[in-house]
Amino acid sequence: MLEIKDLYVRYGGIEAVQGVSMSIPHGSIVTLIGANGAGKSSIIRSVAGLNKTISGQIQFRRHVGDEPVSLMGLKPESMVLNGIALSPEGRRILPHLTVRENLALGAYSRSNKKEIEDDMEWVYSLFPRLKERSWQKGGTLSGGEQQMLAVGRALMSRPDLLMLDEPSLGLAPLLVKEIFAIIRKINEDGKTVLLVEQNAYAALSIANFAYILEVGRVVLSGPGRELLENPKVKEAYLGG
Amino acid sequence: MGFEMFLQHCFNALTLGSLYALIAIGYTMVYGILRLINFAHGDILMVGAYFIFFGTFAFGWPWGVAAILSILAAGLLGVLIDRVAYRPLRDAPRISALISAIAMSFFIESVAVVVFTGQPRPVQQPAWLTNAWQFGDLRVTHLAAFVPGITIILVCLLLYIVYRTKPGLAMRAISKDIETTRLLGVKVDNIIALTFGLGSALAAAAGIMWALRYPQVHPYMGVMPGLKAFIAAVFGGIGSIEGAVLGGLVIGFVEIMAVAFMPELSSYRDAFAFLILVLVLLVKPTGLLGEKIEEKI
């Protein structure tokens, strides 16, 4: 679905990503793991069109068998039209808008009201707590609820590729478990997921395939379960 | 001062305050979204007034038609100003856009002097606006009811757009987080253009009513109302539409009442608004209804 080849990302004089290649097959959960500043977010933001100073190739095939389209140089606002949605790092929900309005904004590029309403119900069924709070302002939600809203909002564009930037950030372990169970469910519903995480254990547990990044380079890759057993990964990312 | 006289002043203040409110809305909306003071905003008022002057006087159109066309044309002008003066500077430091705004203001004024000449021109007031109701000593012109009436209608229309429509939702989102809004598929530049268009249309509506109330047009007529409306927007809490309306009314009342109660200070009439600005900035810089703006890290 998504093919990244030889991606470089520069900020000023710093090369945050140095020649990364990776592949996300249709229907999979692929995770990108690494410490702060390893370049995970830079990659995901490049796919979303938020980084301008990048080189390499990013090619996207919405459905199996489609001609690949290059995402290089596309504006972030056109990504949802291609079928890509990002739930950004730090959730970035709009605190002064209601839960409902946040979700409606996620469907901004769509016009079929019936379908939008159906998807909203679907998001509410994934996250019943959002339904209870639908008229509450986003800023009054707890951290976990805000994360649910950010994921739900990304789903409202009806994407085929859902990118999640650190959905576990700042959440209690129980909530992380809950969110990850829902991510798996979303994947079972047919969405391909690209998951950026620092919480290696949670991410590797649900991922079909994983890439481990260190200072802008892929240092290790393999199926999630395999990496979970890898002694080097255990030592560096899973606390021995 | 008799009670009738006081009521008379209240009507005057309401009219003037309504006009400030309409202009202030444009400042506050643009600031809310771009954190930019659009200094050319007052000049849109002037252009709107000239449009109606030419529409009714030179082309002989009916007032209603000329007013609607003027408002539309001014709205488009607002969009154009954003396109040439601000959009190319979207990623530049904020000070660059501010300087561009000041330049745009002088540019519009200078073009107006060249095209329209600097000579003030009298505006023919239609009789249905200058007629008045007489209640004892109290004389209320139809204009004094017309201006607040139109203002209420326009403000309601605007609030409907901002709070009940899809582009309005996008506007409110952009004002908090432009990048995230963009990620969700909102064509941000179009929404910003719409914001300029709406603000400019309201300024033109104010300009038309200004020209009816003080029946003349000249190239610098937008400067002082523009500045005072800006103060109104700051006083109300810049970024807040409700605040701009409230601020406009307060500035209108202060200006009229200060002169009414202290006629010996009438030559300082313009100073009161600026005095309020100084006090607001000293005491409550966020204004009446403004939120504290956190610097984004």
Short mmCIF file of C-alpha atoms in Angstrom, two decimals, chain A residues 45 48 50 52 76-77 80 86 88 92 94-97 101 104-108 110 153, chain B residues 91 163 166-167 169-170 172-173 175-177 179-188 191:
data_model
loop_
_atom_site.label_atom_id
_atom_site.label_comp_id
_atom_site.label_asym_id
_atom_site.label_seq_id
_atom_site.Cartn_x
_atom_site.Cartn_y
_atom_site.Cartn_z
CA ARG A 45 4.76 13.61 8.87
CA ALA A 48 1.16 13.33 5.55
CA LEU A 50 3.77 18.19 6.53
CA LYS A 52 8.66 20.17 2.78
CA PRO A 76 -1.46 17.93 3.73
CA GLU A 77 -5.07 18.89 2.94
CA VAL A 80 -7.49 12.63 3.18
CA LEU A 86 -3.10 10.96 10.53
CA PRO A 88 -1.02 13.46 15.17
CA ARG A 92 -4.10 17.90 18.73
CA LEU A 94 -9.50 21.23 19.05
CA PRO A 95 -10.21 22.08 22.69
CA HIS A 96 -12.85 24.77 22.05
CA LEU A 97 -14.95 22.58 19.75
CA GLU A 101 -17.62 19.12 15.99
CA ALA A 104 -17.39 16.48 11.91
CA LEU A 105 -14.19 18.30 11.09
CA GLY A 106 -12.53 14.96 10.43
CA ALA A 107 -15.15 14.38 7.73
CA TYR A 108 -14.65 17.84 6.24
CA ARG A 110 -16.72 14.46 2.46
CA ARG A 153 -11.51 12.05 14.09
CA ASP B 91 5.09 31.36 6.30
CA TYR B 163 -21.39 28.55 14.39
CA LYS B 166 -19.17 23.78 7.66
CA PRO B 167 -16.88 26.65 6.59
CA LEU B 169 -16.51 25.14 11.73
CA ALA B 170 -13.30 25.24 9.71
CA ARG B 172 -13.12 28.17 14.33
CA ALA B 173 -10.75 25.24 13.98
CA SER B 175 -8.13 29.89 14.77
CA LYS B 176 -6.78 27.32 17.25
CA ASP B 177 -4.63 24.98 15.17
CA GLU B 179 -1.79 22.59 10.88
CA THR B 180 -4.20 20.07 12.34
CA THR B 181 -7.11 21.62 10.50
CA ARG B 182 -5.16 21.29 7.29
CA LEU B 183 -4.45 17.62 8.05
CA LEU B 184 -8.17 16.99 8.30
CA GLY B 185 -8.64 18.03 4.69
CA VAL B 186 -9.63 21.68 5.09
CA LYS B 187 -8.36 23.89 2.28
CA VAL B 188 -7.11 26.50 4.67
CA ILE B 191 -11.27 29.50 4.42
#
